[in-house]
Amino acid sequence: MSPELAAAGVALAAVMMYAMFGGADFGGGIWSLLAWGPRKQEQRLALEKAIGPVWETNHVWLILLVVTLFVVFPTAYAVIFEALYVPLFIALVGIVARGAAFAFRHYGQRESRLARQSLQWFSWASVLTPFTFGLVIGAVTGGHIEVDGSRVLSGPFAGWLGPFALMCGLIGLLICAFLAAAYMVPRTEGALQEDFRRRAIAASLALGAATTVAIPVAAADAEVFAGHLDDARVVAAMAVTAMLGLAALWALWTRRARLAPPLAAATVAGVVGAWGLAQHPYLLANALTYKEAAAERITVVSFLVALPIGSLILVPSLWLLYWTFSRETLRGEEIAH
């Protein structure tokens, strides 16, 4: 394996981790917006309490992705951020608005007008951001962005408003909704747990349908990407992902609460992994491969040497954070009072 391919694998792993951890945070906002029934207030408070200690931390994976592109694949960084600055700016606004709204709601008077408006901002920003990130994924996959070296020839709206990009935006939303609900199942009890279990099942079925429909949409609107879907490695990855998705659905249906989160996370990792294999060797479909976009070999190797050194600090810190704040069971009555 070349250093450039290894670095591309790091970028894919960063996308995968951000989807599994950051995606659940965005999903919390989605379910806050869609909370209904006699326990809707308890649902919102449980989600807020679950994501409160970790929601900022999960952006570390987005930072890792951006740093990897900036250092190892500077041409891809320049091209993608120039061609897609509109959706990326919207996503950035969504992240900032979401964080500010969450802080206002958390520290403000619970029944105040500010708190109610902050909840709306937090929820809608949680919908907007992953949908926009999905548009970006669809744009770099669709093959509609034209470049000449590091110069973008197509306009600022190329690629991210097409059918395949919109489908990727929808899949991004469903991934977040699926993960958040599945992660909340073992964190809750009783009727509140049943609320999240039903939402996880619904999101799982919707995600399976959307990823299936995405294949013919790709054939019509992302031909280069679709042409890689019959590769043996991609077919194997999609088959494994489908089995993981069925296993997650089985765990939710049979109320095996502890199994639901890891199976849901593995399913999402499979979706991202299959996408990455089908995208190979492109960072920007039909325009820029990872070899063409890579920096000098010494830079790539230095990055790969520095990465595990930084991981010695980052990984144990994250493990301690997640372990500390994921052990508490959130009971609806206690949350509401």
XYZ file of C-alpha atoms in Angstrom:
337
model
C 0.000 0.000 0.000
C 1.385 3.390 -0.990
C 1.543 6.232 1.586
C -0.943 8.191 -0.527
C -3.480 5.355 -0.399
C -2.945 4.997 3.359
C -3.617 8.717 3.800
C -6.764 8.414 1.678
C -7.792 5.634 4.053
C -7.291 8.022 6.981
C -9.603 10.535 5.288
C -12.225 7.816 4.750
C -11.882 6.690 8.378
C -12.425 10.299 9.491
C -15.664 10.465 7.467
C -16.705 7.147 8.983
C -16.030 8.231 12.572
C -17.724 11.603 12.073
C -20.788 9.816 10.716
C -20.902 7.383 13.654
C -20.347 9.935 16.427
C -21.182 13.385 15.064
C -24.094 11.896 13.143
C -25.745 10.793 16.374
C -25.484 14.358 17.695
C -27.220 15.766 14.635
C -29.802 13.001 14.950
C -30.558 14.213 18.460
C -31.597 17.551 16.999
C -33.669 15.838 14.297
C -35.621 13.841 16.882
C -36.018 16.950 19.039
C -37.736 18.571 16.066
C -39.859 15.461 15.449
C -40.682 14.740 19.107
C -44.329 13.861 19.544
C -46.698 12.031 21.826
C -47.300 12.308 25.580
C -43.558 12.081 26.343
C -42.238 14.543 23.768
C -40.782 16.789 26.457
C -39.031 13.826 28.074
C -37.703 12.733 24.684
C -36.157 16.149 24.103
C -34.663 16.343 27.587
C -33.204 12.832 27.329
C -31.575 13.674 23.986
C -30.254 16.935 25.356
C -28.772 15.240 28.404
C -27.224 12.436 26.326
C -25.431 14.651 23.809
C -24.591 17.523 26.148
C -21.160 16.310 27.337
C -19.890 15.152 23.916
C -21.492 17.173 21.121
C -18.507 19.514 20.633
C -15.967 16.717 20.975
C -17.409 14.768 18.073
C -16.332 17.476 15.625
C -12.743 16.265 16.166
C -13.349 13.794 13.334
C -14.380 16.591 10.979
C -11.210 18.443 11.962
C -9.154 15.316 11.224
C -10.742 15.114 7.756
C -10.065 18.772 6.982
C -6.461 18.551 8.235
C -5.829 15.404 6.197
C -7.069 17.070 3.018
C -5.173 20.286 3.745
C -1.839 18.594 4.499
C -1.818 15.483 2.335
C -4.161 16.354 -0.537
C -3.851 20.149 -0.906
C -5.085 20.174 -4.503
C -8.269 18.336 -3.532
C -8.681 20.658 -0.540
C -8.411 23.744 -2.769
C -10.700 22.397 -5.477
C -13.414 21.012 -3.187
C -13.568 24.116 -0.997
C -13.702 26.385 -4.050
C -16.242 24.361 -6.037
C -18.485 23.664 -3.039
C -18.051 26.768 -0.927
C -21.801 27.450 -0.937
C -22.943 24.165 0.700
C -19.859 24.092 2.941
C -20.602 27.627 4.135
C -24.206 26.610 4.859
C -22.952 23.589 6.817
C -20.554 25.777 8.793
C -23.355 28.206 9.621
C -25.443 25.238 10.723
C -22.713 23.977 13.063
C -22.225 27.398 14.645
C -25.965 28.132 14.935
C -26.570 24.709 16.417
C -23.881 25.128 19.060
C -25.011 28.611 20.032
C -28.651 27.544 20.259
C -27.748 24.514 22.369
C -25.799 26.697 24.813
C -28.628 29.275 25.085
C -31.166 26.531 25.734
C -28.990 24.703 28.234
C -28.156 27.730 30.373
C -31.311 29.814 29.887
C -34.627 29.642 31.733
C -36.277 26.400 30.583
C -39.715 27.864 29.820
C -38.507 31.211 28.518
C -39.115 32.459 24.993
C -35.347 32.359 24.380
C -35.209 28.668 25.338
C -38.118 27.791 23.023
C -36.588 29.687 20.116
C -33.181 28.131 20.825
C -34.753 24.675 20.586
C -36.148 25.527 17.152
C -32.776 26.879 15.971
C -30.966 23.847 17.378
C -33.379 21.424 15.715
C -33.471 23.036 12.266
C -29.679 23.501 12.246
C -29.383 19.793 13.090
C -31.420 19.019 9.969
C -29.666 21.517 7.704
C -26.078 20.549 8.526
C -26.051 16.795 7.802
C -28.272 17.317 4.753
C -25.730 19.820 3.392
C -22.815 17.535 4.176
C -24.689 14.854 2.238
C -24.975 17.243 -0.713
C -21.193 17.719 -0.596
C -20.613 13.953 -0.558
C -22.969 13.631 -3.514
C -21.176 16.428 -5.359
C -17.679 14.938 -4.991
C -19.123 11.609 -6.101
C -21.369 12.713 -8.953
C -18.695 13.671 -11.464
C -20.241 17.031 -12.466
C -17.463 19.293 -11.132
C -14.959 20.190 -13.859
C -11.378 21.143 -13.012
C -8.140 21.917 -14.814
C -5.335 21.161 -12.387
C -6.295 23.117 -9.283
C -8.584 25.487 -11.203
C -12.336 24.947 -10.998
C -14.034 25.357 -14.366
C -17.613 24.618 -13.349
C -19.695 27.162 -11.431
C -20.455 27.335 -7.698
C -23.692 25.377 -8.116
C -22.336 22.429 -10.104
C -22.905 18.981 -8.716
C -24.570 19.589 -5.367
C -28.126 20.293 -6.536
C -28.515 17.229 -8.777
C -30.661 14.160 -8.057
C -27.796 12.037 -6.717
C -26.532 14.789 -4.405
C -30.055 15.326 -3.066
C -30.335 11.588 -2.453
C -27.036 11.677 -0.536
C -28.407 14.568 1.532
C -31.449 12.472 2.419
C -29.237 9.497 3.303
C -27.168 11.778 5.545
C -30.299 12.801 7.436
C -31.474 9.207 7.817
C -28.065 8.040 9.046
C -28.161 10.663 11.788
C -31.746 9.851 12.764
C -31.037 6.093 12.819
C -27.921 6.401 14.961
C -29.402 8.818 17.492
C -32.487 6.693 18.100
C -30.503 3.428 18.251
C -27.946 4.911 20.669
C -30.759 6.146 22.948
C -32.377 2.717 23.313
C -29.990 1.335 25.989
C -29.695 4.784 27.615
C -33.417 4.856 28.482
C -36.014 2.657 30.161
C -39.713 1.865 29.989
C -42.011 3.828 27.710
C -39.267 6.283 26.791
C -37.113 3.429 25.578
C -40.020 2.153 23.476
C -40.321 5.606 21.876
C -36.717 5.544 20.727
C -36.874 1.866 19.702
C -39.794 2.558 17.353
C -38.014 5.585 15.897
C -34.842 3.567 15.338
C -36.791 0.851 13.506
C -38.535 3.423 11.294
C -35.254 5.190 10.506
C -33.538 1.854 9.803
C -36.191 0.863 7.258
C -36.104 4.310 5.652
C -32.286 4.215 5.444
C -32.374 0.776 3.809
C -34.922 2.004 1.246
C -32.983 5.214 0.517
C -29.635 3.467 0.009
C -31.343 0.987 -2.324
C -32.996 3.735 -4.372
C -29.646 5.576 -4.515
C -28.221 2.862 -6.810
C -30.480 3.562 -9.843
C -30.250 7.289 -9.122
C -26.451 6.968 -9.290
C -26.736 5.071 -12.563
C -28.661 8.018 -14.019
C -26.756 10.935 -12.452
C -23.354 9.663 -11.230
C -22.201 7.349 -13.975
C -18.533 7.017 -12.955
C -19.472 6.145 -9.394
C -22.212 3.757 -10.574
C -19.718 2.069 -12.879
C -17.690 1.003 -9.818
C -20.634 -0.530 -7.971
C -20.174 -3.930 -9.670
C -16.584 -4.186 -8.425
C -16.209 -7.341 -6.325
C -14.937 -5.426 -3.267
C -17.818 -2.962 -3.436
C -20.376 -5.734 -3.870
C -18.890 -7.560 -0.853
C -18.960 -4.372 1.231
C -22.580 -3.687 0.308
C -23.542 -7.284 1.133
C -21.861 -7.105 4.561
C -23.524 -3.738 5.199
C -26.933 -5.149 4.315
C -26.418 -8.026 6.758
C -25.330 -5.609 9.492
C -28.412 -3.501 8.834
C -30.662 -6.556 9.141
C -28.862 -7.551 12.357
C -29.430 -4.051 13.795
C -33.093 -4.240 12.829
C -33.366 -7.675 14.476
C -31.753 -6.357 17.683
C -34.207 -3.446 17.785
C -37.230 -5.582 16.950
C -36.413 -8.214 19.621
C -35.519 -5.546 22.222
C -31.865 -6.499 22.575
C -31.023 -2.991 23.652
C -27.287 -3.412 24.244
C -26.722 -4.841 20.757
C -28.525 -2.059 18.893
C -25.883 0.737 19.147
C -22.826 -1.250 17.971
C -24.794 -2.869 15.143
C -26.214 0.487 14.073
C -22.737 2.053 14.123
C -21.304 -0.874 12.149
C -24.086 -0.497 9.569
C -23.292 3.179 9.058
C -19.569 2.397 8.894
C -20.413 -0.144 6.191
C -22.375 2.427 4.179
C -19.458 4.877 4.309
C -16.917 2.124 3.601
C -18.817 0.873 0.548
C -19.030 4.456 -0.725
C -15.281 4.884 -0.255
C -14.478 1.689 -2.151
C -16.740 2.719 -5.028
C -15.158 6.180 -5.063
C -11.637 4.739 -5.423
C -9.315 6.031 -6.893
C -11.040 9.441 -7.006
C -11.221 12.140 -4.361
C -13.303 14.147 -6.830
C -15.096 11.829 -9.201
C -14.031 11.935 -12.824
C -11.658 14.831 -12.103
C -9.028 14.207 -9.415
C -7.530 10.984 -8.065
C -5.818 10.705 -4.695
C -2.470 10.303 -6.460
C -2.959 13.464 -8.538
C -4.041 15.439 -5.468
C -1.297 14.244 -3.122
C 1.476 16.446 -1.738
C 5.162 15.527 -1.925
C 5.955 12.026 -0.625
C 7.915 13.386 2.376
C 4.836 15.357 3.489
C 2.574 12.332 3.184
C 4.981 10.097 5.115
C 5.491 12.731 7.823
C 1.726 12.979 8.275
C 1.412 9.209 8.618
C 4.228 9.151 11.196
C 2.722 12.002 13.246
C -0.806 10.607 13.218
C -0.279 7.634 15.612
C 1.695 9.868 17.973
C -1.246 12.234 18.251
C -3.583 9.261 18.590
C -1.808 8.241 21.795
C -3.352 11.317 23.413
C -6.596 11.608 21.461
C -7.944 8.049 21.543
C -7.642 7.375 25.316
C -9.098 10.823 26.034
C -12.104 10.171 23.827
C -12.588 6.684 25.259
C -12.590 8.070 28.821
C -15.055 10.814 27.848
C -17.520 8.425 26.154
C -17.177 5.809 28.908
C -17.784 8.376 31.646
C -20.901 9.918 30.155
C -22.543 6.880 28.523
C -23.113 4.791 31.652
C -26.017 6.761 33.098
C -29.514 5.508 32.351
C -31.891 8.355 31.491
C -35.279 7.810 33.140
C -38.121 9.886 31.809
C -39.696 10.762 35.146
C -36.393 11.888 36.647
C -35.538 13.959 33.569
C -38.893 15.691 33.531
C -38.619 16.629 37.179
